[in-house]
mmCIF file of C-alpha atoms in Angstrom:
data_model
loop_
_atom_site.group_PDB
_atom_site.id
_atom_site.type_symbol
_atom_site.label_atom_id
_atom_site.label_comp_id
_atom_site.label_asym_id
_atom_site.label_seq_id
_atom_site.Cartn_x
_atom_site.Cartn_y
_atom_site.Cartn_z
ATOM 1 C CA UNK A 1 58.728 14.769 -80.048
ATOM 2 C CA UNK A 2 60.730 13.041 -77.631
ATOM 3 C CA UNK A 3 64.451 14.768 -76.850
ATOM 4 C CA UNK A 4 66.603 11.952 -75.383
ATOM 5 C CA UNK A 5 69.540 13.816 -73.273
ATOM 6 C CA UNK A 6 73.006 13.633 -75.251
ATOM 7 C CA UNK A 7 74.282 11.081 -73.503
ATOM 8 C CA UNK A 8 71.667 9.002 -74.722
ATOM 9 C CA UNK A 9 72.422 10.183 -78.381
ATOM 10 C CA UNK A 10 74.072 6.492 -79.835
ATOM 11 C CA UNK A 11 76.543 6.893 -82.075
ATOM 12 C CA UNK A 12 77.556 10.288 -80.089
ATOM 13 C CA UNK A 13 81.832 10.075 -80.170
ATOM 14 C CA UNK A 14 82.047 10.640 -76.919
ATOM 15 C CA UNK A 15 86.342 10.581 -77.409
ATOM 16 C CA UNK A 16 87.906 13.807 -78.376
ATOM 17 C CA UNK A 17 88.834 13.039 -81.855
ATOM 18 C CA UNK A 18 86.153 11.024 -82.343
ATOM 19 C CA UNK A 19 85.758 9.751 -87.097
ATOM 20 C CA UNK A 20 84.176 13.008 -88.156
ATOM 21 C CA UNK A 21 82.978 11.000 -90.255
ATOM 22 C CA UNK A 22 80.489 7.207 -90.274
ATOM 23 C CA UNK A 23 81.299 5.599 -93.676
ATOM 24 C CA UNK A 24 83.627 6.825 -96.890
ATOM 25 C CA UNK A 25 79.705 7.753 -98.845
ATOM 26 C CA UNK A 26 79.222 10.882 -96.026
ATOM 27 C CA UNK A 27 83.232 11.830 -96.939
ATOM 28 C CA UNK A 28 82.907 12.124 -100.301
ATOM 29 C CA UNK A 29 79.010 13.825 -100.084
ATOM 30 C CA UNK A 30 80.664 16.250 -98.109
ATOM 31 C CA UNK A 31 84.235 16.830 -100.533
ATOM 32 C CA UNK A 32 81.393 17.050 -103.400
ATOM 33 C CA UNK A 33 80.078 19.984 -101.708
ATOM 34 C CA UNK A 34 83.073 21.948 -100.699
ATOM 35 C CA UNK A 35 84.142 21.634 -104.453
ATOM 36 C CA UNK A 36 81.389 22.504 -106.645
ATOM 37 C CA UNK A 37 81.364 25.776 -103.969
ATOM 38 C CA UNK A 38 84.874 26.653 -104.731
ATOM 39 C CA UNK A 39 84.519 26.254 -107.894
ATOM 40 C CA UNK A 40 82.120 28.744 -107.795
ATOM 41 C CA UNK A 41 78.522 26.965 -108.678
ATOM 42 C CA UNK A 42 77.256 27.939 -105.405
ATOM 43 C CA UNK A 43 77.794 30.063 -102.367
ATOM 44 C CA UNK A 44 77.848 28.467 -99.496
ATOM 45 C CA UNK A 45 74.809 30.935 -97.974
ATOM 46 C CA UNK A 46 72.638 28.981 -101.119
ATOM 47 C CA UNK A 47 74.307 25.898 -99.665
ATOM 48 C CA UNK A 48 73.512 26.155 -95.997
ATOM 49 C CA UNK A 49 69.698 27.421 -96.774
ATOM 50 C CA UNK A 50 69.476 24.423 -99.038
ATOM 51 C CA UNK A 51 70.679 21.925 -96.108
ATOM 52 C CA UNK A 52 68.624 23.392 -93.737
ATOM 53 C CA UNK A 53 65.713 23.237 -95.506
ATOM 54 C CA UNK A 54 66.320 20.055 -95.948
ATOM 55 C CA UNK A 55 66.936 19.396 -92.076
ATOM 56 C CA UNK A 56 63.592 20.912 -90.879
ATOM 57 C CA UNK A 57 61.771 18.818 -93.651
ATOM 58 C CA UNK A 58 63.287 15.352 -91.665
ATOM 59 C CA UNK A 59 61.809 17.141 -88.747
ATOM 60 C CA UNK A 60 58.716 17.884 -89.724
ATOM 61 C CA UNK A 61 58.248 14.971 -90.785
ATOM 62 C CA UNK A 62 59.186 13.311 -87.845
ATOM 63 C CA UNK A 63 62.271 11.963 -88.231
ATOM 64 C CA UNK A 64 64.152 10.983 -85.120
ATOM 65 C CA UNK A 65 67.116 13.106 -85.695
ATOM 66 C CA UNK A 66 70.010 12.438 -83.448
ATOM 67 C CA UNK A 67 72.840 13.533 -85.873
ATOM 68 C CA UNK A 68 73.742 9.682 -87.641
ATOM 69 C CA UNK A 69 71.479 10.763 -90.603
ATOM 70 C CA UNK A 70 72.712 14.092 -90.511
ATOM 71 C CA UNK A 71 74.406 13.399 -94.296
ATOM 72 C CA UNK A 72 71.674 11.548 -95.988
ATOM 73 C CA UNK A 73 70.483 15.393 -95.338
ATOM 74 C CA UNK A 74 73.301 16.786 -97.316
ATOM 75 C CA UNK A 75 73.370 14.374 -100.042
ATOM 76 C CA UNK A 76 69.122 15.061 -100.765
ATOM 77 C CA UNK A 77 70.312 19.141 -100.482
ATOM 78 C CA UNK A 78 73.363 18.060 -102.943
ATOM 79 C CA UNK A 79 70.946 16.431 -105.747
ATOM 80 C CA UNK A 80 68.647 19.017 -105.815
ATOM 81 C CA UNK A 81 70.564 22.604 -105.908
ATOM 82 C CA UNK A 82 73.099 20.407 -109.013
ATOM 83 C CA UNK A 83 69.804 19.795 -110.089
ATOM 84 C CA UNK A 84 68.820 23.678 -109.805
ATOM 85 C CA UNK A 85 71.528 24.355 -110.907
ATOM 86 C CA UNK A 86 71.890 22.806 -113.896
ATOM 87 C CA UNK A 87 74.711 20.757 -113.733
ATOM 88 C CA UNK A 88 73.421 17.360 -113.244
ATOM 89 C CA UNK A 89 69.653 16.468 -113.704
ATOM 90 C CA UNK A 90 67.778 14.528 -111.833
ATOM 91 C CA UNK A 91 67.441 12.035 -115.105
ATOM 92 C CA UNK A 92 70.481 11.722 -116.162
ATOM 93 C CA UNK A 93 71.381 11.033 -111.839
ATOM 94 C CA UNK A 94 68.707 8.293 -111.599
ATOM 95 C CA UNK A 95 69.614 6.496 -115.378
ATOM 96 C CA UNK A 96 73.622 7.011 -113.493
ATOM 97 C CA UNK A 97 72.455 5.226 -110.360
ATOM 98 C CA UNK A 98 71.166 2.078 -111.713
ATOM 99 C CA UNK A 99 74.063 1.525 -113.959
ATOM 100 C CA UNK A 100 76.277 1.495 -111.446
ATOM 101 C CA UNK A 101 73.728 -0.996 -109.397
ATOM 102 C CA UNK A 102 73.913 -3.212 -112.359
ATOM 103 C CA UNK A 103 77.197 -2.924 -113.073
ATOM 104 C CA UNK A 104 78.086 -3.382 -108.459
ATOM 105 C CA UNK A 105 75.347 -6.740 -108.682
ATOM 106 C CA UNK A 106 77.630 -7.932 -111.843
ATOM 107 C CA UNK A 107 80.666 -7.359 -110.220
ATOM 108 C CA UNK A 108 82.240 -10.371 -108.687
ATOM 109 C CA UNK A 109 82.936 -9.587 -104.691
ATOM 110 C CA UNK A 110 85.761 -8.605 -103.881
ATOM 111 C CA UNK A 111 86.622 -7.579 -108.043
ATOM 112 C CA UNK A 112 85.932 -3.801 -107.709
ATOM 113 C CA UNK A 113 83.402 -1.924 -109.179
ATOM 114 C CA UNK A 114 83.287 0.211 -112.080
ATOM 115 C CA UNK A 115 80.874 1.776 -114.951
ATOM 116 C CA UNK A 116 81.833 0.033 -118.965
ATOM 117 C CA UNK A 117 82.866 3.099 -120.424
ATOM 118 C CA UNK A 118 80.710 4.094 -123.579
ATOM 119 C CA UNK A 119 83.116 4.685 -126.590
ATOM 120 C CA UNK B 1 86.281 -0.379 -84.362
ATOM 121 C CA UNK B 2 82.680 -1.017 -83.278
ATOM 122 C CA UNK B 3 80.021 -2.897 -84.801
ATOM 123 C CA UNK B 4 78.280 -1.443 -87.248
ATOM 124 C CA UNK B 5 74.831 -1.517 -86.612
ATOM 125 C CA UNK B 6 71.740 -1.146 -89.184
ATOM 126 C CA UNK B 7 69.183 -0.027 -87.225
ATOM 127 C CA UNK B 8 66.455 0.200 -90.464
ATOM 128 C CA UNK B 9 65.221 -2.155 -92.514
ATOM 129 C CA UNK B 10 66.691 -1.839 -95.716
ATOM 130 C CA UNK B 11 67.179 -4.932 -98.058
ATOM 131 C CA UNK B 12 71.257 -4.443 -97.855
ATOM 132 C CA UNK B 13 71.533 -7.295 -95.517
ATOM 133 C CA UNK B 14 73.731 -10.469 -96.555
ATOM 134 C CA UNK B 15 71.471 -11.246 -99.324
ATOM 135 C CA UNK B 16 70.867 -7.932 -101.055
ATOM 136 C CA UNK B 17 72.728 -5.508 -102.998
ATOM 137 C CA UNK B 18 76.266 -4.544 -102.804
ATOM 138 C CA UNK B 19 75.723 -1.327 -103.032
ATOM 139 C CA UNK B 20 73.306 -0.018 -100.540
ATOM 140 C CA UNK B 21 71.005 3.192 -101.641
ATOM 141 C CA UNK B 22 72.995 6.035 -100.697
ATOM 142 C CA UNK B 23 76.526 4.631 -102.030
ATOM 143 C CA UNK B 24 74.533 4.850 -105.558
ATOM 144 C CA UNK B 25 73.516 7.833 -105.248
ATOM 145 C CA UNK B 26 76.705 9.333 -104.172
ATOM 146 C CA UNK B 27 78.776 7.624 -106.815
ATOM 147 C CA UNK B 28 76.521 8.048 -109.838
ATOM 148 C CA UNK B 29 76.240 11.815 -108.230
ATOM 149 C CA UNK B 30 80.141 12.332 -108.052
ATOM 150 C CA UNK B 31 80.880 10.130 -111.639
ATOM 151 C CA UNK B 32 78.229 12.373 -113.666
ATOM 152 C CA UNK B 33 79.664 15.005 -111.597
ATOM 153 C CA UNK B 34 83.893 13.622 -113.682
ATOM 154 C CA UNK B 35 82.632 13.261 -116.163
ATOM 155 C CA UNK B 36 81.842 17.058 -117.034
ATOM 156 C CA UNK B 37 84.825 18.279 -115.802
ATOM 157 C CA UNK B 38 82.924 19.641 -112.839
ATOM 158 C CA UNK B 39 85.153 17.974 -109.784
ATOM 159 C CA UNK B 40 88.323 16.449 -109.706
ATOM 160 C CA UNK B 41 88.558 13.384 -109.013
ATOM 161 C CA UNK B 42 92.379 13.668 -107.315
ATOM 162 C CA UNK B 43 91.548 16.934 -106.019
ATOM 163 C CA UNK B 44 88.293 15.453 -104.428
ATOM 164 C CA UNK B 45 89.794 12.775 -102.531
ATOM 165 C CA UNK B 46 92.919 15.517 -101.334
ATOM 166 C CA UNK B 47 90.111 17.592 -100.074
ATOM 167 C CA UNK B 48 88.499 15.076 -97.928
ATOM 168 C CA UNK B 49 91.933 13.942 -96.571
ATOM 169 C CA UNK B 50 92.556 17.476 -96.046
ATOM 170 C CA UNK B 51 89.783 17.444 -93.798
ATOM 171 C CA UNK B 52 89.036 14.204 -92.392
ATOM 172 C CA UNK B 53 93.265 13.778 -91.271
ATOM 173 C CA UNK B 54 95.196 16.624 -91.954
ATOM 174 C CA UNK B 55 92.727 19.534 -90.765
ATOM 175 C CA UNK B 56 91.133 18.663 -87.199
ATOM 176 C CA UNK B 57 91.235 20.485 -84.182
ATOM 177 C CA UNK B 58 94.694 21.266 -84.021
ATOM 178 C CA UNK B 59 95.019 23.800 -86.382
ATOM 179 C CA UNK B 60 92.553 25.423 -83.471
ATOM 180 C CA UNK B 61 94.427 24.225 -80.673
ATOM 181 C CA UNK B 62 97.732 25.772 -82.022
ATOM 182 C CA UNK B 63 95.834 29.645 -82.422
ATOM 183 C CA UNK B 64 94.548 28.937 -78.575
ATOM 184 C CA UNK B 65 98.354 27.913 -77.433
ATOM 185 C CA UNK B 66 99.319 31.100 -79.237
ATOM 186 C CA UNK B 67 96.962 33.329 -78.058
ATOM 187 C CA UNK B 68 97.672 32.300 -74.770
ATOM 188 C CA UNK B 69 101.654 32.941 -75.340
ATOM 189 C CA UNK B 70 101.991 36.409 -77.359
ATOM 190 C CA UNK B 71 99.677 38.972 -75.957
ATOM 191 C CA UNK B 72 99.479 40.864 -78.850
ATOM 192 C CA UNK B 73 98.634 37.932 -81.011
ATOM 193 C CA UNK B 74 95.613 36.952 -78.712
ATOM 194 C CA UNK B 75 94.823 41.157 -79.111
ATOM 195 C CA UNK B 76 94.769 40.272 -82.882
ATOM 196 C CA UNK B 77 92.734 37.356 -82.475
ATOM 197 C CA UNK B 78 89.977 39.078 -80.088
ATOM 198 C CA UNK B 79 89.921 42.170 -82.728
ATOM 199 C CA UNK B 80 90.182 40.452 -86.264
ATOM 200 C CA UNK B 81 89.872 36.550 -85.908
ATOM 201 C CA UNK B 82 89.890 35.434 -89.722
ATOM 202 C CA UNK B 83 92.713 38.000 -90.103
ATOM 203 C CA UNK B 84 94.961 36.024 -87.336
ATOM 204 C CA UNK B 85 93.830 33.275 -88.227
ATOM 205 C CA UNK B 86 95.026 33.316 -91.476
ATOM 206 C CA UNK B 87 98.403 34.521 -89.921
ATOM 207 C CA UNK B 88 99.202 30.552 -89.270
ATOM 208 C CA UNK B 89 97.706 29.673 -92.512
ATOM 209 C CA UNK B 90 93.828 28.154 -91.710
ATOM 210 C CA UNK B 91 92.051 29.910 -94.305
ATOM 211 C CA UNK B 92 88.070 29.104 -94.358
ATOM 212 C CA UNK B 93 87.250 27.837 -97.534
ATOM 213 C CA UNK B 94 83.694 28.985 -97.639
ATOM 214 C CA UNK B 95 84.483 32.608 -97.093
ATOM 215 C CA UNK B 96 82.763 32.868 -93.845
ATOM 216 C CA UNK B 97 84.084 34.884 -90.969
ATOM 217 C CA UNK B 98 85.938 33.686 -87.599
ATOM 218 C CA UNK B 99 84.925 35.329 -84.237
ATOM 219 C CA UNK B 100 86.590 34.387 -81.670
ATOM 220 C CA UNK B 101 85.032 34.388 -77.837
ATOM 221 C CA UNK B 102 87.053 34.361 -74.983
ATOM 222 C CA UNK B 103 85.829 32.955 -71.819
ATOM 223 C CA UNK B 104 87.016 34.452 -68.300
ATOM 224 C CA UNK B 105 86.383 34.260 -64.972
ATOM 225 C CA UNK B 106 82.935 35.121 -65.262
ATOM 226 C CA UNK B 107 81.060 33.949 -68.374
ATOM 227 C CA UNK B 108 81.651 31.018 -70.929
ATOM 228 C CA UNK B 109 81.203 31.175 -74.099
ATOM 229 C CA UNK B 110 79.621 27.755 -75.645
ATOM 230 C CA UNK B 111 78.626 27.585 -79.857
ATOM 231 C CA UNK B 112 75.947 25.774 -81.366
ATOM 232 C CA UNK B 113 74.210 25.861 -84.931
ATOM 233 C CA UNK B 114 70.436 25.935 -84.946
ATOM 234 C CA UNK B 115 69.369 25.224 -87.910
ATOM 235 C CA UNK B 116 72.547 24.217 -89.921
ATOM 236 C CA UNK B 117 75.165 22.554 -87.453
ATOM 237 C CA UNK B 118 77.587 25.430 -89.298
ATOM 238 C CA UNK B 119 81.019 25.106 -88.015
ATOM 239 C CA UNK B 120 84.430 26.355 -88.532
ATOM 240 C CA UNK B 121 85.708 23.740 -90.388
ATOM 241 C CA UNK B 122 88.980 25.170 -91.087
ATOM 242 C CA UNK B 123 90.015 24.890 -87.276
ATOM 243 C CA UNK B 124 88.089 22.441 -86.005
ATOM 244 C CA UNK B 125 88.008 19.766 -88.876
ATOM 245 C CA UNK B 126 84.555 18.495 -89.508
ATOM 246 C CA UNK B 127 82.080 18.641 -86.504
ATOM 247 C CA UNK B 128 81.637 15.728 -84.212
ATOM 248 C CA UNK B 129 78.277 13.742 -84.200
ATOM 249 C CA UNK B 130 76.458 14.946 -81.494
ATOM 250 C CA UNK B 131 77.059 19.122 -83.077
ATOM 251 C CA UNK B 132 74.749 17.899 -85.939
ATOM 252 C CA UNK B 133 72.619 16.551 -83.203
ATOM 253 C CA UNK B 134 68.868 17.354 -82.763
ATOM 254 C CA UNK B 135 69.010 17.178 -78.907
ATOM 255 C CA UNK B 136 72.456 19.461 -79.225
ATOM 256 C CA UNK B 137 71.059 21.959 -81.317
ATOM 257 C CA UNK B 138 68.198 22.134 -79.158
ATOM 258 C CA UNK B 139 68.991 21.866 -76.001
ATOM 259 C CA UNK B 140 72.398 23.814 -75.831
ATOM 260 C CA UNK B 141 70.016 26.812 -76.174
ATOM 261 C CA UNK B 142 66.941 26.764 -73.965
ATOM 262 C CA UNK B 143 69.054 25.206 -71.366
ATOM 263 C CA UNK B 144 73.253 25.812 -72.169
ATOM 264 C CA UNK B 145 74.024 24.907 -67.941
ATOM 265 C CA UNK B 146 71.360 21.340 -67.780
ATOM 266 C CA UNK B 147 74.218 20.696 -71.602
ATOM 267 C CA UNK B 148 77.292 21.255 -69.783
ATOM 268 C CA UNK B 149 76.660 19.770 -67.391
ATOM 269 C CA UNK B 150 76.375 15.957 -69.762
ATOM 270 C CA UNK B 151 79.633 16.985 -70.635
ATOM 271 C CA UNK B 152 80.763 16.989 -67.279
ATOM 272 C CA UNK B 153 81.470 21.451 -67.256
ATOM 273 C CA UNK B 154 79.686 22.255 -64.103
ATOM 274 C CA UNK B 155 79.866 26.146 -64.577
ATOM 275 C CA UNK B 156 79.059 28.349 -61.426
ATOM 276 C CA UNK B 157 76.174 29.995 -60.838
ATOM 277 C CA UNK B 158 77.988 33.470 -60.810
ATOM 278 C CA UNK B 159 80.058 32.733 -64.356
ATOM 279 C CA UNK B 160 77.120 33.762 -67.082
ATOM 280 C CA UNK B 161 76.554 31.544 -69.855
ATOM 281 C CA UNK B 162 76.062 32.778 -73.743
ATOM 282 C CA UNK B 163 75.764 30.497 -75.991
ATOM 283 C CA UNK B 164 76.048 31.461 -79.384
ATOM 284 C CA UNK B 165 74.150 30.057 -82.288
ATOM 285 C CA UNK B 166 77.008 30.569 -85.891
ATOM 286 C CA UNK B 167 75.405 31.326 -90.025
ATOM 287 C CA UNK B 168 76.725 30.286 -92.985
ATOM 288 C CA UNK B 169 79.132 33.507 -92.902
ATOM 289 C CA UNK B 170 79.751 33.633 -89.020
ATOM 290 C CA UNK B 171 81.408 30.994 -87.108
ATOM 291 C CA UNK B 172 82.653 31.395 -83.848
ATOM 292 C CA UNK B 173 86.122 29.725 -81.722
ATOM 293 C CA UNK B 174 86.528 29.910 -78.234
ATOM 294 C CA UNK B 175 89.404 30.677 -76.775
ATOM 295 C CA UNK B 176 89.288 28.593 -73.932
ATOM 296 C CA UNK B 177 90.345 29.901 -70.127
ATOM 297 C CA UNK B 178 94.879 28.940 -69.867
ATOM 298 C CA UNK B 179 94.533 26.288 -67.062
ATOM 299 C CA UNK B 180 96.490 27.273 -64.001
ATOM 300 C CA UNK B 181 99.594 25.628 -63.272
ATOM 301 C CA UNK B 182 101.174 25.425 -66.905
ATOM 302 C CA UNK B 183 103.077 28.219 -66.452
ATOM 303 C CA UNK B 184 106.026 26.451 -67.418
ATOM 304 C CA UNK B 185 104.784 24.810 -70.550
ATOM 305 C CA UNK B 186 105.929 25.583 -74.176
ATOM 306 C CA UNK B 187 103.059 26.793 -76.637
ATOM 307 C CA UNK B 188 103.463 23.344 -78.748
ATOM 308 C CA UNK B 189 102.556 21.482 -75.250
ATOM 309 C CA UNK B 190 99.701 24.055 -74.898
ATOM 310 C CA UNK B 191 98.264 23.400 -78.196
ATOM 311 C CA UNK B 192 98.415 19.493 -76.678
ATOM 312 C CA UNK B 193 96.453 20.524 -73.613
ATOM 313 C CA UNK B 194 93.755 22.582 -75.584
ATOM 314 C CA UNK B 195 90.960 19.777 -77.102
ATOM 315 C CA UNK B 196 88.028 20.622 -79.895
ATOM 316 C CA UNK B 197 85.395 20.320 -77.151
ATOM 317 C CA UNK B 198 87.133 23.406 -75.071
ATOM 318 C CA UNK B 199 87.461 25.235 -78.603
ATOM 319 C CA UNK B 200 83.371 24.899 -78.962
ATOM 320 C CA UNK B 201 83.017 25.209 -75.382
ATOM 321 C CA UNK B 202 81.245 22.869 -73.837
ATOM 322 C CA UNK B 203 85.109 21.207 -72.202
ATOM 323 C CA UNK B 204 87.440 22.566 -70.417
ATOM 324 C CA UNK B 205 90.922 22.587 -70.624
ATOM 325 C CA UNK B 206 93.084 20.479 -68.381
ATOM 326 C CA UNK B 207 96.699 21.079 -66.774
ATOM 327 C CA UNK B 208 98.395 17.999 -67.386
ATOM 328 C CA UNK B 209 98.453 15.425 -64.724
ATOM 329 C CA UNK B 210 101.853 15.430 -63.577
ATOM 330 C CA UNK B 211 103.913 12.351 -64.428
ATOM 331 C CA UNK B 212 104.521 9.659 -62.026
ATOM 332 C CA UNK B 213 108.148 9.808 -60.818
ATOM 333 C CA UNK B 214 110.800 7.863 -63.161
#
């Protein structure tokens, strides 16, 4: 494992109040986990265990974890936990993802992407 | 804003799909949670906005400044941080306990989460990228003085460095030393000096530089 000094970590903000999310989807993923927890769907302990497992697995795969992939692990952990808690199943998630993909591809550039509502 | 670079070879360049894999997954999950009534989209936006812009490290800075000027508050803060922080209206969303670590001329505290980047969100907002990165997480424990040096903090040999590993139930906030030369400052002015890094323990609070004569 190559350990690079903190200074060489790409994307590491040295400013005091640098951006906390790199991209909007990270903030969305963050918010969903916090809100599901607040509504009592899982304990924060359950959540952090899931997240830690995800991070440990990435490390075991040899992924270079410089912090920029943190929310990738976050999202993967959340997908697994909602399936485990029978909130959102793996298959419906995959179907819905496909629907968004189709919607996005058929939406002209500059228009908001929306899913067609079924009734 | 600096240029966004892709260091992965997904097909989301020019001719690729308008939404990348991660964006699609987030949209899919969020829309399903909304459809099922598990998440209220308006409340979700409000929550994100709170963490992104309103919470920030400013809450923590106010806690520190108050502790500097009010010895009784400081006592309460060190004895029961969760309650003392809640006095200022900052309440943990995850029900975690807060512990405040006081830096002294003999002890320098720094905080890390070696497992999963637990972080005191209510007082510090969302964690910076480096806090979540493997180099900080692992090296802070093995070589804290080396890490501090990279942050520009030199800790004299006779000062003990204590590294605290956060957990899901226990989050730490460092109470930095009040810099000399700030005796005349008001609480709000002091709060402006307190940086996020100082409250993680990877920085020190500096007195304001004397202003040029008007």
